[in-house]
Coordinates of C-alpha atoms and ligand atoms in Angstrom, one line a residue:
M1 CA 98.2 73.7 86.7
I2 CA 95.4 76.7 85.0
P3 CA 95.1 77.6 81.4
L4 CA 96.2 80.8 81.3
N5 CA 94.7 84.1 78.3
A6 CA 97.4 85.2 75.9
K7 CA 97.0 89.0 78.2
C8 CA 98.0 87.0 81.4
Q9 CA 100.9 84.4 80.0
L10 CA 103.8 86.7 80.8
Q11 CA 103.0 87.5 84.1
L12 CA 102.1 84.6 85.6
N13 CA 103.5 81.1 86.2
A14 CA 102.9 77.7 85.3
H15 CA 100.9 77.6 88.9
G16 CA 99.2 80.8 87.7
Q17 CA 101.1 82.9 90.7
L18 CA 102.4 85.9 90.3
Q19 CA 106.0 86.9 88.1
H20 CA 105.9 89.4 86.7
F21 CA 103.5 92.7 87.2
L22 CA 102.6 94.5 84.4
S23 CA 99.3 95.7 84.3
I24 CA 95.6 94.8 85.9
D25 CA 95.2 93.3 82.0
G26 CA 94.2 89.7 82.3
L27 CA 94.8 89.0 85.6
P28 CA 92.2 87.1 87.4
R29 CA 89.6 87.7 90.2
R30 CA 91.5 86.0 92.6
L31 CA 95.0 86.9 91.7
L32 CA 93.7 90.7 92.3
T33 CA 92.5 89.3 96.0
E34 CA 95.2 87.4 96.9
I35 CA 97.5 90.7 96.7
L36 CA 94.5 93.0 98.6
E37 CA 94.9 89.8 101.0
T38 CA 98.0 89.3 101.1
A39 CA 98.9 93.7 101.3
N40 CA 96.5 94.0 104.3
S41 CA 98.3 90.9 105.8
F42 CA 101.5 93.5 106.1
L43 CA 100.5 97.1 106.7
E44 CA 100.8 95.3 110.9
V45 CA 104.3 96.1 110.1
G46 CA 104.0 99.1 109.4
G47 CA 103.0 99.4 112.9
M48 CA 105.6 96.8 114.5
A49 CA 108.2 98.9 116.7
V50 CA 111.2 96.9 114.1
K51 CA 109.5 97.6 111.1
N52 CA 110.9 94.3 108.7
I53 CA 110.4 91.4 108.7
P54 CA 112.8 88.3 106.6
L55 CA 110.6 86.9 103.4
L56 CA 113.4 88.7 100.7
N57 CA 116.2 88.1 103.2
G58 CA 119.2 88.4 101.1
K59 CA 117.2 89.5 97.6
T60 CA 118.5 92.3 95.4
I61 CA 115.4 94.2 94.1
C62 CA 116.7 97.8 91.4
N63 CA 113.7 100.7 91.5
V64 CA 114.9 102.0 87.8
F65 CA 113.1 104.9 87.2
F66 CA 113.2 107.0 83.7
E67 CA 110.3 109.3 85.1
N68 CA 110.2 111.1 87.9
S69 CA 108.4 109.3 91.0
T70 CA 108.1 110.4 94.9
R71 CA 105.6 108.1 95.9
T72 CA 105.5 105.1 93.8
R73 CA 109.5 105.1 94.2
T74 CA 109.4 105.9 97.3
T75 CA 106.6 103.2 98.6
F76 CA 109.2 99.9 96.7
E77 CA 112.2 101.1 98.1
I78 CA 110.2 101.1 101.9
A79 CA 108.4 97.9 101.1
A80 CA 111.5 95.9 99.3
R81 CA 113.0 97.3 103.0
R82 CA 110.4 96.4 104.7
L83 CA 111.0 92.8 103.8
S84 CA 114.3 92.5 103.9
A85 CA 115.5 93.5 100.3
D86 CA 118.5 94.9 100.0
V87 CA 117.6 97.7 97.8
I88 CA 119.3 99.9 94.8
T89 CA 117.6 102.5 93.5
L90 CA 118.7 104.1 90.4
N91 CA 118.9 108.3 89.4
M92 CA 118.7 107.6 85.5
S93 CA 118.7 110.6 84.7
T94 CA 122.6 110.1 86.3
S95 CA 123.2 107.2 85.1
S96 CA 124.0 105.6 81.2
A97 CA 120.6 105.0 80.0
S98 CA 121.8 109.2 79.9
K99 CA 125.1 108.4 77.4
G100 CA 122.7 107.0 74.8
E101 CA 122.2 103.3 76.2
T102 CA 119.4 101.3 74.8
L103 CA 116.9 100.4 78.0
L104 CA 117.9 96.6 77.4
D105 CA 122.4 97.3 77.3
T106 CA 121.1 98.9 81.3
L107 CA 118.6 96.4 82.9
R108 CA 121.5 93.7 81.6
N109 CA 124.1 95.2 82.9
L110 CA 122.2 95.7 86.3
Q111 CA 120.9 91.6 85.6
A112 CA 125.0 90.7 85.7
M113 CA 125.2 91.9 88.9
A114 CA 122.6 90.3 90.2
T115 CA 120.0 91.8 90.1
D116 CA 115.9 89.0 91.1
M117 CA 113.7 91.8 90.4
F118 CA 113.5 95.2 88.7
V119 CA 111.3 97.8 89.6
V120 CA 111.0 100.0 86.2
R121 CA 108.8 103.3 85.7
H122 CA 109.0 104.0 82.3
S123 CA 107.4 107.0 79.2
H124 CA 106.9 105.1 77.0
S125 CA 103.6 102.8 77.6
G126 CA 104.7 98.6 76.8
A127 CA 108.3 99.7 78.2
A128 CA 108.0 97.0 81.3
H129 CA 106.4 94.6 78.8
F130 CA 109.2 94.9 76.9
I131 CA 111.9 94.4 78.9
A132 CA 109.7 90.8 80.4
E133 CA 109.6 89.1 77.1
H134 CA 112.8 89.9 76.4
I135 CA 116.0 90.4 80.1
Y136 CA 116.3 86.7 81.2
P137 CA 113.6 84.2 81.8
Q138 CA 115.0 84.1 86.4
V139 CA 114.2 88.5 86.9
S140 CA 110.7 89.4 87.4
I141 CA 109.9 92.8 86.3
I142 CA 107.2 95.2 88.0
N143 CA 106.0 97.6 86.4
G144 CA 105.6 101.6 87.8
G145 CA 104.0 103.6 85.8
D146 CA 104.1 102.3 81.9
G147 CA 103.6 106.0 79.8
Q148 CA 99.6 106.5 79.9
H149 CA 99.1 102.1 79.6
A150 CA 99.2 100.4 82.9
H151 CA 100.8 101.9 87.3
P152 CA 98.9 98.2 88.6
T153 CA 100.3 99.2 91.7
Q154 CA 98.9 102.2 92.4
S155 CA 95.1 100.7 90.8
M156 CA 96.1 97.9 93.8
L157 CA 96.7 100.1 96.2
D158 CA 93.4 101.9 95.5
M159 CA 91.2 98.8 95.5
L160 CA 93.5 98.1 99.0
T161 CA 92.1 101.7 100.2
I162 CA 88.7 100.7 98.8
R163 CA 88.2 97.7 100.3
R164 CA 89.3 99.2 103.6
H165 CA 86.3 102.6 103.7
K166 CA 83.2 100.6 101.8
G167 CA 84.0 96.4 102.1
D168 CA 83.6 94.9 99.1
F169 CA 83.1 96.2 95.9
E170 CA 79.9 93.9 94.3
N171 CA 77.4 97.4 96.1
I172 CA 80.0 100.7 94.9
S173 CA 80.1 103.2 92.7
V174 CA 83.0 105.2 91.7
A175 CA 83.8 107.2 90.0
I176 CA 87.1 108.6 88.2
V177 CA 87.4 112.5 86.9
G178 CA 89.0 114.3 85.2
D179 CA 92.2 113.6 82.9
I180 CA 90.6 110.0 82.0
L181 CA 92.9 110.7 78.6
H182 CA 96.0 110.2 79.8
S183 CA 96.4 108.1 83.1
R184 CA 97.4 105.0 83.5
V185 CA 95.9 105.0 86.7
A186 CA 91.9 105.9 85.6
R187 CA 93.5 102.8 82.7
S188 CA 94.2 100.7 85.3
N189 CA 91.9 101.5 87.8
M190 CA 88.4 100.9 85.2
L191 CA 90.0 96.8 84.7
A192 CA 90.3 96.3 89.0
L193 CA 87.0 98.1 89.1
K194 CA 85.5 95.5 86.5
T195 CA 87.9 92.1 87.5
L196 CA 86.5 93.0 91.2
G197 CA 83.1 93.2 90.6
C198 CA 82.1 96.9 90.8
P199 CA 78.6 96.9 89.1
D200 CA 78.9 101.4 88.7
I201 CA 81.8 102.7 87.3
R202 CA 82.1 106.4 86.3
V203 CA 84.2 108.7 84.3
I204 CA 82.7 112.4 84.0
A205 CA 85.3 114.7 82.4
P206 CA 85.6 117.6 78.8
K207 CA 85.4 115.1 75.5
T208 CA 89.0 116.3 74.9
L209 CA 90.3 114.6 77.8
L210 CA 88.7 110.7 77.0
P211 CA 89.8 108.4 75.1
I212 CA 89.2 107.0 72.0
G213 CA 87.7 103.3 73.2
I214 CA 86.5 104.1 76.2
G215 CA 83.9 101.7 75.7
Q216 CA 85.5 99.1 75.7
Y217 CA 86.0 99.5 79.6
G218 CA 82.4 99.1 80.5
V219 CA 81.9 102.4 82.2
K220 CA 79.7 105.4 81.8
I221 CA 80.8 108.4 80.3
Y222 CA 79.7 111.9 82.3
T223 CA 80.3 114.8 81.2
N224 CA 79.2 116.4 84.4
M225 CA 79.9 116.4 87.1
N226 CA 77.2 116.9 89.3
Q227 CA 75.3 114.1 87.5
G228 CA 78.0 112.5 87.4
L229 CA 78.8 112.5 90.9
Q230 CA 75.4 112.1 92.4
D231 CA 75.0 109.3 94.4
V232 CA 78.8 107.9 94.6
D233 CA 80.4 106.6 97.4
V234 CA 83.6 107.4 96.6
V235 CA 85.2 109.9 94.1
I236 CA 88.7 109.2 92.4
M237 CA 90.4 112.6 91.2
L238 CA 93.1 113.4 88.8
R239 CA 95.5 115.4 87.9
L240 CA 95.7 117.3 85.0
Q241 CA 98.8 115.2 83.0
R242 CA 100.0 118.4 81.2
E243 CA 103.7 116.3 81.3
R244 CA 101.9 114.3 78.2
M245 CA 98.7 116.6 76.9
A246 CA 98.7 118.2 73.9
A247 CA 98.1 121.6 72.6
G248 CA 94.4 123.2 73.2
L249 CA 92.8 120.0 74.7
L250 CA 91.9 122.5 77.3
P251 CA 90.6 126.4 77.4
S252 CA 92.0 126.8 80.7
E253 CA 92.4 125.6 84.2
G254 CA 90.4 128.2 85.9
E255 CA 87.8 126.4 83.1
F256 CA 88.5 123.6 84.7
Y257 CA 88.3 123.9 87.9
Q258 CA 85.3 125.5 87.2
I259 CA 83.0 122.3 85.9
F260 CA 85.2 119.6 86.4
G261 CA 87.4 120.7 90.0
L262 CA 86.0 118.7 93.4
T263 CA 85.2 121.6 94.9
T264 CA 82.2 121.4 98.6
A265 CA 79.3 122.4 96.2
S266 CA 80.2 119.1 93.7
L267 CA 81.1 116.3 95.8
A268 CA 77.5 117.4 98.0
S269 CA 75.7 115.3 94.7
A270 CA 78.0 112.2 96.6
K271 CA 77.0 109.8 99.3
P272 CA 77.3 112.3 102.6
N273 CA 80.0 109.6 103.7
A274 CA 81.5 109.1 100.2
I275 CA 85.8 108.9 100.2
V276 CA 88.0 111.2 98.3
M277 CA 91.4 109.7 96.1
H278 CA 93.8 110.8 94.5
P279 CA 97.2 108.7 93.0
G280 CA 98.6 112.6 93.4
P281 CA 100.6 114.8 93.0
I282 CA 97.6 116.9 94.3
N283 CA 97.4 120.3 92.3
R284 CA 94.9 121.7 95.2
G285 CA 92.9 124.8 93.3
V286 CA 93.3 122.8 90.0
E287 CA 91.9 119.9 89.7
I288 CA 90.3 119.7 93.8
E289 CA 89.4 122.7 96.5
S290 CA 92.1 122.9 99.7
T291 CA 90.2 122.8 101.7
L292 CA 88.7 118.8 100.7
A293 CA 92.0 117.2 99.9
D294 CA 92.2 117.8 103.7
G295 CA 88.9 117.1 104.9
P296 CA 87.3 114.4 106.6
Q297 CA 86.1 112.9 103.1
S298 CA 89.8 112.3 101.9
V299 CA 91.7 108.8 102.4
I300 CA 95.1 110.6 100.4
L301 CA 97.4 109.5 102.9
N302 CA 95.9 106.8 103.6
Q303 CA 96.5 105.5 100.5
V304 CA 100.1 106.6 101.1
T305 CA 99.8 104.4 103.5
Y306 CA 98.7 101.3 101.9
G307 CA 100.8 101.5 98.9
T308 CA 103.1 100.4 101.1
A309 CA 101.9 97.3 102.1
V310 CA 100.4 97.0 98.8
R311 CA 103.6 97.2 97.2
M312 CA 105.8 94.8 100.2
A313 CA 102.5 92.3 99.0
V314 CA 103.7 92.1 94.1
L315 CA 107.3 92.5 95.6
Y316 CA 106.5 89.0 98.3
M317 CA 104.4 87.4 95.5
A318 CA 106.8 88.0 92.0
M319 CA 109.1 86.5 93.9
Q320 CA 107.1 83.7 94.6
G321 CA 105.6 83.4 91.6
Q322 CA 109.8 83.4 90.2
T323 CA 111.9 80.8 92.0
I324 CA 109.2 78.5 91.3
H325 CA 109.0 78.8 87.7
C326 CA 112.5 78.8 87.8
Q327 CA 112.5 75.3 89.1
L328 CA 110.0 73.8 87.4
Q329 CA 112.3 75.4 83.2
Q330 CA 114.9 73.6 85.6
E331 CA 113.3 69.9 86.2
N332 CA 111.9 70.4 82.6
T333 CA 116.0 70.8 81.7
H334 CA 117.0 67.9 82.7
Ligands
NCD1 C1 100.2 108.8 89.4 C2 101.6 108.7 88.7 O1 102.7 108.7 88.4 O2 100.6 108.3 87.2 N1 100.5 109.2 90.3 C3 101.3 108.3 90.9 O3 101.8 107.0 90.7 N2 101.6 108.3 92.5 C4 99.1 109.8 88.6 C5 99.9 110.8 88.5 O4 100.8 111.3 88.2 O5 99.5 112.8 88.0

């Protein structure tokens, strides 16, 4: 048995296997590496003539998205189908949640339909943890993004993108640029890069878009694009998350673009073979020059492709971990 620390206790079963996927925080390196390796092996399913394998045959997965999403929701759905699971995607704006039903009541009703796993996106930080703590123990919860807190599957697809293009994490410099304050992707990526051994993690942002306590992530902070991008191997751009932004944090989008936008001129400070990433949706001319988004250094659409494989890996691993967790519980009660 592997001793667990408090942060990952809820996420891992007694054998140290993934059971819920809520956050990168506290997860060991070997588990992140296992997700990347499993995802790598699932990538080929997307290239097969018949794009499914029977690993989750007979399992029911429910996508419960309380917030807008294109890539995450669709790739979770495709991932579940490629593993032969039955998948239902609920539009929460037309569900009973809009009639005042509590989050847990909604989920418990769906659970009563014998759902095995929920993928949840919610605007409140901590929503996925809350559900995992209160839902029936035989169900797995996967966090599809909660408020400003965490977006662990996006982070793992970003890590797979970096690994496939740059080989390993131990000799590279990575810059994360833009609205760090409101970004669950930035938080998850800083944690994942650190856990995977990246020695040089940089964030580049105006001071008003940096979270309090950024120092705890062990990253270098820059407010100058050219200095921050100097000789980096990977540039991760972020969207200005207006929906979460209080007034007055930015003078104007135009000024932000001039100082923190990724342009041909600013990208010239990075290594010539640096890759350009973005979780999407991209705002052309706001955080990234349009030609760069489509240019040879951009791997933005590769990220989406890898996203399906990473989500297959997480669904598969969590379902295995959950099954073993339930078996152990049954043995203990007999
Ligand atoms: C990100 C998200 O939702 O946090 N996008 C995504 O999942 N593809 C980033 C964003 O919305 O800017």
